[in-house]
Coordinates of C-alpha atoms in Angstrom, one line a residue:
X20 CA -9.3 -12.0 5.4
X21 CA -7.9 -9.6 2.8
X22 CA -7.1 -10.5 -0.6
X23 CA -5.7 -9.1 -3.0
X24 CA -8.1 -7.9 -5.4
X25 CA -4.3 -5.8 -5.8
X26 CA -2.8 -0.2 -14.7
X27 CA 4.6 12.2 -27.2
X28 CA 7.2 13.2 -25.4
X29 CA 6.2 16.2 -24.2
X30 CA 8.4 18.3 -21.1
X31 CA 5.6 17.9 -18.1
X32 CA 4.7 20.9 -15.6
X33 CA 6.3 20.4 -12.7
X34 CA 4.7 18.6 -9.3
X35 CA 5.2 19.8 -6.4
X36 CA 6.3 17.2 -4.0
X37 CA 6.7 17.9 0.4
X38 CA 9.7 17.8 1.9
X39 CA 10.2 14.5 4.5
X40 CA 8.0 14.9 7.8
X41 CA 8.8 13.1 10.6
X42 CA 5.9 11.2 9.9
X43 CA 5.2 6.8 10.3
X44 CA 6.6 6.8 6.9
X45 CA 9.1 8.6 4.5
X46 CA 7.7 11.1 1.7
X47 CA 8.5 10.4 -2.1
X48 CA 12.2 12.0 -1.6
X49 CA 12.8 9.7 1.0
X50 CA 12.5 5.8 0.2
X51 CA 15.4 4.7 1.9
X52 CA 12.7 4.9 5.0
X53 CA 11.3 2.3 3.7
X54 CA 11.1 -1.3 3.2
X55 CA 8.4 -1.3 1.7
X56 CA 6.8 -0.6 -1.3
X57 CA 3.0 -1.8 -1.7
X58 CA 0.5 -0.2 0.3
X59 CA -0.3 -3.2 2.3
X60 CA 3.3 -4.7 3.0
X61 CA 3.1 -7.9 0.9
X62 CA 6.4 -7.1 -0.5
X63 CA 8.4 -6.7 2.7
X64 CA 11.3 -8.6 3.1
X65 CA 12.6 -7.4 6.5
X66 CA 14.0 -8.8 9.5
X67 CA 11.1 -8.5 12.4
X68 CA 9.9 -11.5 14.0
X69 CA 7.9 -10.6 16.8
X70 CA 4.4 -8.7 16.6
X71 CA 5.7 -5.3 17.9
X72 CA 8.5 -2.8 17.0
X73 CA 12.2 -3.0 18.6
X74 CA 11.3 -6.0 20.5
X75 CA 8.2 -5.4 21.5
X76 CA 4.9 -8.0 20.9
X77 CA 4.2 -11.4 20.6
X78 CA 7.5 -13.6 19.2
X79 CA 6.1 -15.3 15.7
X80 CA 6.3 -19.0 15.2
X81 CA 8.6 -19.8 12.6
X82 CA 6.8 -20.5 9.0
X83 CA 8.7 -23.8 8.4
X84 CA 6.7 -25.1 12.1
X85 CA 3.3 -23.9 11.1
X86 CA 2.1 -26.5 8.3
X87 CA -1.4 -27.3 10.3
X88 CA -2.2 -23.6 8.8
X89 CA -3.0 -22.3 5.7
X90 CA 0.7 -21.0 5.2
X91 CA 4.1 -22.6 6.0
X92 CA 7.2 -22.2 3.8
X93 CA 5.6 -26.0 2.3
X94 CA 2.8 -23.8 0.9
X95 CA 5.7 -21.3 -0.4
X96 CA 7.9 -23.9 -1.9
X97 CA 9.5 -21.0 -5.0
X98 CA 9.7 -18.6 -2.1
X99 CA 7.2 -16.2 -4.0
X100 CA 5.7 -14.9 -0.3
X101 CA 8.9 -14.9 1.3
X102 CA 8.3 -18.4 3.3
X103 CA 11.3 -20.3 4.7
X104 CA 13.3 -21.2 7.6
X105 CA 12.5 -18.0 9.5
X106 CA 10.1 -15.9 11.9
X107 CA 9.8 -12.7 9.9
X108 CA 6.7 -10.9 9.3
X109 CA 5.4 -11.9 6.0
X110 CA 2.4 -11.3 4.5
X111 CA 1.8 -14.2 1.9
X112 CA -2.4 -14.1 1.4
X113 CA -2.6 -10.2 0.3
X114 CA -3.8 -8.7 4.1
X115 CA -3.7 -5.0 4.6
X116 CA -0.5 -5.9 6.3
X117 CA 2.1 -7.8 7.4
X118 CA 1.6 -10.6 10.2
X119 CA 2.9 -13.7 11.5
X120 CA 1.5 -17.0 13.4
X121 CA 1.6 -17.2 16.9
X122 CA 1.6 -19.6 20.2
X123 CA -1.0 -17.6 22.5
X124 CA -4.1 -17.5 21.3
X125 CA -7.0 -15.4 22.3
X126 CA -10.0 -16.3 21.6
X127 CA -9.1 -18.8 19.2
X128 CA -7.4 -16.4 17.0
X129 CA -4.0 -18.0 15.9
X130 CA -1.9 -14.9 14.1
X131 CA -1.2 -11.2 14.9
X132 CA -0.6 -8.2 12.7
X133 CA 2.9 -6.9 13.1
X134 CA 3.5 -2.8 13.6
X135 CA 6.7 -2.2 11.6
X136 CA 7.8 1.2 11.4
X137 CA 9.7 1.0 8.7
X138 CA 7.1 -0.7 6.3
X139 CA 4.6 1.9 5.2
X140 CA 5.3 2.5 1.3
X141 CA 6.9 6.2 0.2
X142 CA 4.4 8.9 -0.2
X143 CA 2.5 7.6 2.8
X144 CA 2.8 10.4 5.2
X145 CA 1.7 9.0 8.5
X146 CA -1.9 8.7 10.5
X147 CA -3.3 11.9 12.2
X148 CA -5.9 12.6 14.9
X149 CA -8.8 13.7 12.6
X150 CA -11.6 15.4 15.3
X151 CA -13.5 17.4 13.2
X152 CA -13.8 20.9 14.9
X153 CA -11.3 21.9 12.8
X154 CA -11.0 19.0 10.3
X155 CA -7.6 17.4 9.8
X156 CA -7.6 18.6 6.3
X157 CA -9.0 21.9 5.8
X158 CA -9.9 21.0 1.4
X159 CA -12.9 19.5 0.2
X160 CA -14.2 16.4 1.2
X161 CA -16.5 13.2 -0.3
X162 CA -17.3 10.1 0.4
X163 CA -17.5 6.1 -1.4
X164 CA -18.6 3.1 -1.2
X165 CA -15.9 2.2 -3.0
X166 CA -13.8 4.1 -1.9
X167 CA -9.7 3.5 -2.6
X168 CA -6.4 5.1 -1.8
X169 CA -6.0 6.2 -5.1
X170 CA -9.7 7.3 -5.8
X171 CA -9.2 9.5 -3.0
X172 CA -5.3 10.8 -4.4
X173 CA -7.4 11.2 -7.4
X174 CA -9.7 13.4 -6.5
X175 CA -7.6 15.6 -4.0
X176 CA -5.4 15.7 -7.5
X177 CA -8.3 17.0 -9.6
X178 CA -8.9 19.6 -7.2
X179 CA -5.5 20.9 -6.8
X180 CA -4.5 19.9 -3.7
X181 CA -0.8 18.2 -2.2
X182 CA -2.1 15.9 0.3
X183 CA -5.0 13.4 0.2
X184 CA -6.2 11.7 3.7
X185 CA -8.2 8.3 3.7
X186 CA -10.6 8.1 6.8
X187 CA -13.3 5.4 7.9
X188 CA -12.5 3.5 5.0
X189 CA -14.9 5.2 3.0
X190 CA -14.0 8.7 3.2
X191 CA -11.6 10.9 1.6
X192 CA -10.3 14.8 2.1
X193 CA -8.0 17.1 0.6
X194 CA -5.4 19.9 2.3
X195 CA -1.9 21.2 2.0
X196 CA 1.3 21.1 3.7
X197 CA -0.1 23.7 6.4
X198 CA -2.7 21.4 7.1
X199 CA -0.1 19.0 7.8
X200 CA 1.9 21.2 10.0
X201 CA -0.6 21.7 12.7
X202 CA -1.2 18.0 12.6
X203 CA -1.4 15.7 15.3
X204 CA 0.4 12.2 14.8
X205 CA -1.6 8.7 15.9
X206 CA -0.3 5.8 16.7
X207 CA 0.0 4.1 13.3
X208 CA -1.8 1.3 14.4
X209 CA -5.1 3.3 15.0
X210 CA -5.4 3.6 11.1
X211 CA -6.8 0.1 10.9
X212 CA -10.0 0.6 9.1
X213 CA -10.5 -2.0 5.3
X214 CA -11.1 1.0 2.4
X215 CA -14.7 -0.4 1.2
X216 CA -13.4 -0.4 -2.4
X217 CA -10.5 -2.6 -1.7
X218 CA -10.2 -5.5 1.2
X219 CA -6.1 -5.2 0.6
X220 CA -6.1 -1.5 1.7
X221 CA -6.4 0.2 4.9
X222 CA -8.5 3.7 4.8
X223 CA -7.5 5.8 7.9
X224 CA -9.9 4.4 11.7
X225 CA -12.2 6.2 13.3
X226 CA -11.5 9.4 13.7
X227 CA -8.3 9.0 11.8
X228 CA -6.9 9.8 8.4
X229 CA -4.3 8.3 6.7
X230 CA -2.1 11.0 4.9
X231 CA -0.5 10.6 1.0
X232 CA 0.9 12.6 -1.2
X233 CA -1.2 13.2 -4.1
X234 CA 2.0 12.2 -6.5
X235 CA 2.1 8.5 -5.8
X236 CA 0.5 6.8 -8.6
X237 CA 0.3 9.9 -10.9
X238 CA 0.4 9.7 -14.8
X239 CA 2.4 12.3 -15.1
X240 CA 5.5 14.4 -13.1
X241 CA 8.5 16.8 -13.1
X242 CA 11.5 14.7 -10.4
X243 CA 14.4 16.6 -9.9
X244 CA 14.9 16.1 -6.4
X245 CA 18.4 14.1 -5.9
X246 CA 16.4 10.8 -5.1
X247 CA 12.5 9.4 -5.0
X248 CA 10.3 6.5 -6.3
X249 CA 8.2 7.0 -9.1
X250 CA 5.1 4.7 -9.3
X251 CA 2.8 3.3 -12.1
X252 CA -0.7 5.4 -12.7
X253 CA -3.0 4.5 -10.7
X254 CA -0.5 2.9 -7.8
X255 CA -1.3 1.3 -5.2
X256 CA -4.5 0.7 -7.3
X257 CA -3.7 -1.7 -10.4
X258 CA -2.9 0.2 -13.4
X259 CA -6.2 0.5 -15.7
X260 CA -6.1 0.3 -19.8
X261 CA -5.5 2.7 -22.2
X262 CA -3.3 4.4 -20.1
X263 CA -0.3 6.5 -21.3
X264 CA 1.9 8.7 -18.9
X265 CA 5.4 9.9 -19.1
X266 CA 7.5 11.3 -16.5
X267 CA 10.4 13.7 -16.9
X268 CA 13.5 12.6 -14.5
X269 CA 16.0 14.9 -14.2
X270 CA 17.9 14.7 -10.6
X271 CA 21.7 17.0 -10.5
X272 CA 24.3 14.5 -11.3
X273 CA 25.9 13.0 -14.1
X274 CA 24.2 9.7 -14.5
X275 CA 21.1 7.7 -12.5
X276 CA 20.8 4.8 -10.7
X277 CA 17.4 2.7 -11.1
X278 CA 15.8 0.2 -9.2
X279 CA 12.7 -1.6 -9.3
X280 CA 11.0 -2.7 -6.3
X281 CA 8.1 -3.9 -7.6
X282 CA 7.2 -4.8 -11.5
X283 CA 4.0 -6.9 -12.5
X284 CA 2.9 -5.7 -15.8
X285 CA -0.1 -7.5 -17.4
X286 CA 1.8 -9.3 -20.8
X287 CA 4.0 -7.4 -23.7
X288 CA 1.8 -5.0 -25.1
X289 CA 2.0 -3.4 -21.8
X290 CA 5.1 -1.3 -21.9
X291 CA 7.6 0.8 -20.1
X292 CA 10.0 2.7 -22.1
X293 CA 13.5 4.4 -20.9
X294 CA 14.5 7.4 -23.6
X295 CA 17.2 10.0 -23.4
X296 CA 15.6 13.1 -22.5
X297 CA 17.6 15.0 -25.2
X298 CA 17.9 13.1 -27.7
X299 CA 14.5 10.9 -27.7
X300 CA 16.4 7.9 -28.2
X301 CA 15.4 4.5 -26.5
X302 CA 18.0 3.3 -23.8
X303 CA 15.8 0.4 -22.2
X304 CA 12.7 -1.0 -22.5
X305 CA 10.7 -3.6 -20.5
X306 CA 7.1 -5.2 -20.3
X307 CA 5.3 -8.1 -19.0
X308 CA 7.2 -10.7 -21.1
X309 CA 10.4 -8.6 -20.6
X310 CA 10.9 -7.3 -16.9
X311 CA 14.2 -5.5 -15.9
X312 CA 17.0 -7.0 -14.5
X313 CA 17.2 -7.4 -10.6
X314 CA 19.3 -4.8 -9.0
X315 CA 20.5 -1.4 -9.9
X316 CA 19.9 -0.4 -13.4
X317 CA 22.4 2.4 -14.5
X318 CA 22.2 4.7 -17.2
X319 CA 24.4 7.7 -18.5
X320 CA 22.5 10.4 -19.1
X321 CA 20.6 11.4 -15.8
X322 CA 17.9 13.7 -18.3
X323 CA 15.8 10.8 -18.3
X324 CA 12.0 10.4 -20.1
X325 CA 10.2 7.6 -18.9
X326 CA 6.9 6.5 -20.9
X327 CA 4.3 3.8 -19.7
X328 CA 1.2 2.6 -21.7
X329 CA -1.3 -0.3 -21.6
X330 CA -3.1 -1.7 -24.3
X331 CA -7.0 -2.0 -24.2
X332 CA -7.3 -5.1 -21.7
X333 CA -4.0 -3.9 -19.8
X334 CA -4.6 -4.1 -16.0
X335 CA -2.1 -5.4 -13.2
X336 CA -0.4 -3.7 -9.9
X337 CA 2.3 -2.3 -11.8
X338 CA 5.2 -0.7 -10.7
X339 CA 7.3 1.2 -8.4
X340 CA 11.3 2.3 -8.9
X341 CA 13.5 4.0 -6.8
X342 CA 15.7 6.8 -8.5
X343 CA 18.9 8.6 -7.2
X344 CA 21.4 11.2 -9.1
X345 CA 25.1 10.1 -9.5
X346 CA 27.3 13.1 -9.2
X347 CA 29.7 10.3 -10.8
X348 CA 29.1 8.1 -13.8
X349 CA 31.5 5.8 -12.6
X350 CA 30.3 6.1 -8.4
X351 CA 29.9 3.0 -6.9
X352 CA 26.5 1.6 -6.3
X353 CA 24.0 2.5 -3.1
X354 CA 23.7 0.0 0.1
X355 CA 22.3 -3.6 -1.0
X356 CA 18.3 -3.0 -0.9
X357 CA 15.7 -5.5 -1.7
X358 CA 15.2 -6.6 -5.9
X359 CA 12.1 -6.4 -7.4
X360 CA 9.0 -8.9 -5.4
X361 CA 5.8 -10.1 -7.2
X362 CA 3.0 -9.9 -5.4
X363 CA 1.0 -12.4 -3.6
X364 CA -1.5 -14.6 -5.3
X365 CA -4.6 -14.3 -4.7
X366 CA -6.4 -17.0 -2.0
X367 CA -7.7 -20.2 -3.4
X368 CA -11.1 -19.4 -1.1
X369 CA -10.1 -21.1 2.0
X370 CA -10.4 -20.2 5.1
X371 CA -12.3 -17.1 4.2
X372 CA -15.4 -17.7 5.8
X373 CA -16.6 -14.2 7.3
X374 CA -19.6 -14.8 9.4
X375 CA -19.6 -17.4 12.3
X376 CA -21.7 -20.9 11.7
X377 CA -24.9 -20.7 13.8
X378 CA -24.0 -22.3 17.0
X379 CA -20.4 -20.8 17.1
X380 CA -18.6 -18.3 19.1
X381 CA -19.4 -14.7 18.0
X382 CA -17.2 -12.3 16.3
X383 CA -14.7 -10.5 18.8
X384 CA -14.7 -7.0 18.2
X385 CA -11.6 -4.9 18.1
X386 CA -11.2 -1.5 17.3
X387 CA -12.6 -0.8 14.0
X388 CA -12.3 -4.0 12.4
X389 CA -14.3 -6.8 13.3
X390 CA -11.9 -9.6 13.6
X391 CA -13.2 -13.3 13.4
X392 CA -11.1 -16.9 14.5
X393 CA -10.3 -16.9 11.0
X394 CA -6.8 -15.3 9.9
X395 CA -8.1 -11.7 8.7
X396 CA -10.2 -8.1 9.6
X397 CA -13.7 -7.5 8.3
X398 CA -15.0 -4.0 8.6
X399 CA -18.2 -2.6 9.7
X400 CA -21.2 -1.3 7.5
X401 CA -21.3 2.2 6.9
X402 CA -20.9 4.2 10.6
X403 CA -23.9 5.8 12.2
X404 CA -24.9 5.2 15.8
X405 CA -22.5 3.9 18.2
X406 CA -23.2 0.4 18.6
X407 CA -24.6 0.1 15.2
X408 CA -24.5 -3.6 13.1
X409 CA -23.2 -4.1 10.1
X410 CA -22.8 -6.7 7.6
X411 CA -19.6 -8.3 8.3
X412 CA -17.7 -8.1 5.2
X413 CA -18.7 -9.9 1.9
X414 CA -17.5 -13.6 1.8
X415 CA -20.3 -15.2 4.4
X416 CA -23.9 -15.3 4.6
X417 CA -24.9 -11.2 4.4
X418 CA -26.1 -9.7 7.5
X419 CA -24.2 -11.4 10.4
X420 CA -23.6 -8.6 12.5
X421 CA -20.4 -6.9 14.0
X422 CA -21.3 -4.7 17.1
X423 CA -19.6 -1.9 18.2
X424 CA -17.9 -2.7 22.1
X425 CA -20.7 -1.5 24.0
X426 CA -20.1 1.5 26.0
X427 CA -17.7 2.5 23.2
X428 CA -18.9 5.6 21.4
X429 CA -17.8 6.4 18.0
X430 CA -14.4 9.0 17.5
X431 CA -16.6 10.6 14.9
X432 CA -19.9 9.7 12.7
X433 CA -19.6 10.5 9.6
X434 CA -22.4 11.4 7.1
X435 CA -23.6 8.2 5.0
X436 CA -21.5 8.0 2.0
X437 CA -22.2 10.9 -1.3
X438 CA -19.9 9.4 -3.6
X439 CA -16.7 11.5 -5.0

């Protein structure tokens, strides 16, 4: 089951961001295609209530009729997860995704993952068939152990590149928009492989990568672009200490509209400041004892400079605010969108037993995640032969093995892991 694990004014060079693809998800100038705004969906707040798009799937079991499981809207009593009265897809334990409870069960597994379009965070390009002969991503490459979303935007950021793809959960690569352009789209769901750095993340599948713009979770950045979200460094990562990055916002119009979709921040000396570009002076300021206001947050001059920094023990998940220009300082606001969500906490332990007790069933396999009667995915060791064991995640007794289906040979096997 994943957890979540879950931080000078000076004019910055500008970054060049892509223009929207008609990709799973929406690119930083795009975030109304999105409802969400973590990398693993824990803050979605949508509507869908079966296991599959426009219909499609399983129907979910309402969270108010599911008490005999770990999570019920009784477990959610401030409505912190979402919880209530309802069906919807929720993600309350910190998964790599959304999910819900169901009535079939297979196998004695009680729950389902639910594909939502419209839930992949801005800056998450889409997943793309990754065959090798050429690669996907014509850059450089490496490989972790530990490897994150952002240690991988990191290091296709370090070495110049726009676009950073996740792969295997443990492998990373860098190209550029052409890359992108000769790119064949997956089904989303076939990027279902844990990142071995971080159980709350998903890294690409086998024999797919997962596509980000290097900008999300950046310390520093030019926006002009009439709308986009701006995230805290290190995002979807938590922010680290010691950190201090500033942003220049500058979209055409006469004034801009804020809004903060996600804000955790670790306790006051962590600290995000609003200035006036021209004049330096301070218009708004927030930390962890402080947060904004829900809703949109509008400010007069659209020049905007926007300055983050931690103190020396500073680390949470941060933050992420949408931006767009008002051509009028008195234009009315955008359509009604979702205030700012805090996070999941993290599991009390229960119910995260990875490896079956001797005597019981053993682990079903399914695609690149080994998935257990338990609610949650465990992945596989590092990939080599088809049908090669591996220890089945890190919460039960090491060494249980999680086959490959036999008769189903690996998309690609990737060298053992180099570090980046």
């Amino acid at each position: 089951m994943g957890t979540q694990a879950a931080k000078g004014f000076l004019l910055l060079l500008f970054l060049p961001l892509l223009q929207p693809r008609g990709a799973s998800a929406g690119s930083l100038h795009s975030p109304g295609l999105s409802e969400c705004f973590q990398v693993n969906g824990a803050d979605y707040r949508g509507h869908q209530n079966r296991t599959g798009p426009r219909g499609a799937g399983r129907p979910c079991l309402f969270w108010d009729q599911t008490q005999q499981h770990s999570y019920s809207s009784a477990s959610d009593p401030q409505g912190r997860w979402g919880l209530g009265a309802h069906n919807f897809c929720r993600n309350p334990d910190g998964d790599v995704q959304p999910w819900c409870y169901v009535a079939e069960t297979e196998e004695g597994i009680y729950w389902r993952y639910c594909d939502i379009p419209t839930c992949h965070m801005p800056g998450y390009l889409g997943c793309f068939m990754d065959s090798g002969a050429p690669p996907a991503l014509s850059g450089p490459s490496g490989t972790s152990t530990k490897l994150t979303v952002q240690v991988c935007l990191r290091f296709c950021r370090m070495k110049g590149y726009q676009l950073a793809g996740v792969e295997a959960g443990y492998a990373c690569f860098c190209g550029s928009e052409s890359d992108l352009a000769r790119g064949r789209l997956a089904p989303a769901t076939d990027c279902d492989q844990i990142c071995f750095g971080h159980p709350g993340q998903l890294c690409g599948g086998d024999g797919r990568l997962g596509v980000y713009e290097v900008s999300v979770g950046s310390c520093q950045g030019n926006w002009t672009a009439p709308q986009g979200v701006i995230y805290s460094p290190d995002f979807p990562d938590e922010y680290g200490p010691d950190r201090n990055c500033s942003w220049a916002l500058g979209p055409p119009g006469a004034a801009v509209e804020l809004t903060f979709r996600l804000f955790e921040l670790a306790d006051s000396r962590d600290r995000l400041e609003l200035r006036d570009a021209a004049s330096g002076s301070l218009l708004r300021a927030f930390d962890g004892a402080r947060p904004p206001p829900p809703g949109p947050l509008r400010l007069g001059p659209a020049a905007l400079l926007l300055t983050f920094r931690s103190d020396a023990r500073g680390h949470a998940q941060g933050f992420a605010l949408t931006y767009r220009g008002l051509l009028d300082a008195a234009e009315g606001p955008g359509p009604p969108e979702g205030s700012a969500q805090t996070p999941a906490a993290p599991l009390n332990g229960a119910n995260v037993s990875c490896s079956p007790r001797p005597g019981a069933s053993q682990a079903a396999m399914g695609g690149a995640v080994c998935r257990l009667q338990e609610k949650g995915p465990r992945r596989w060791g590092l990939p080599g032969a088809p049908e090669e064991a591996g220890p089945c995640g890190t919460d039960g007794p090491e060494g249980w093995p999680c086959p490959a289906p036999r008769g189903t040979p690996r998309l690609r096997v990737l060298p053992q892991a180099t570090g980046l």
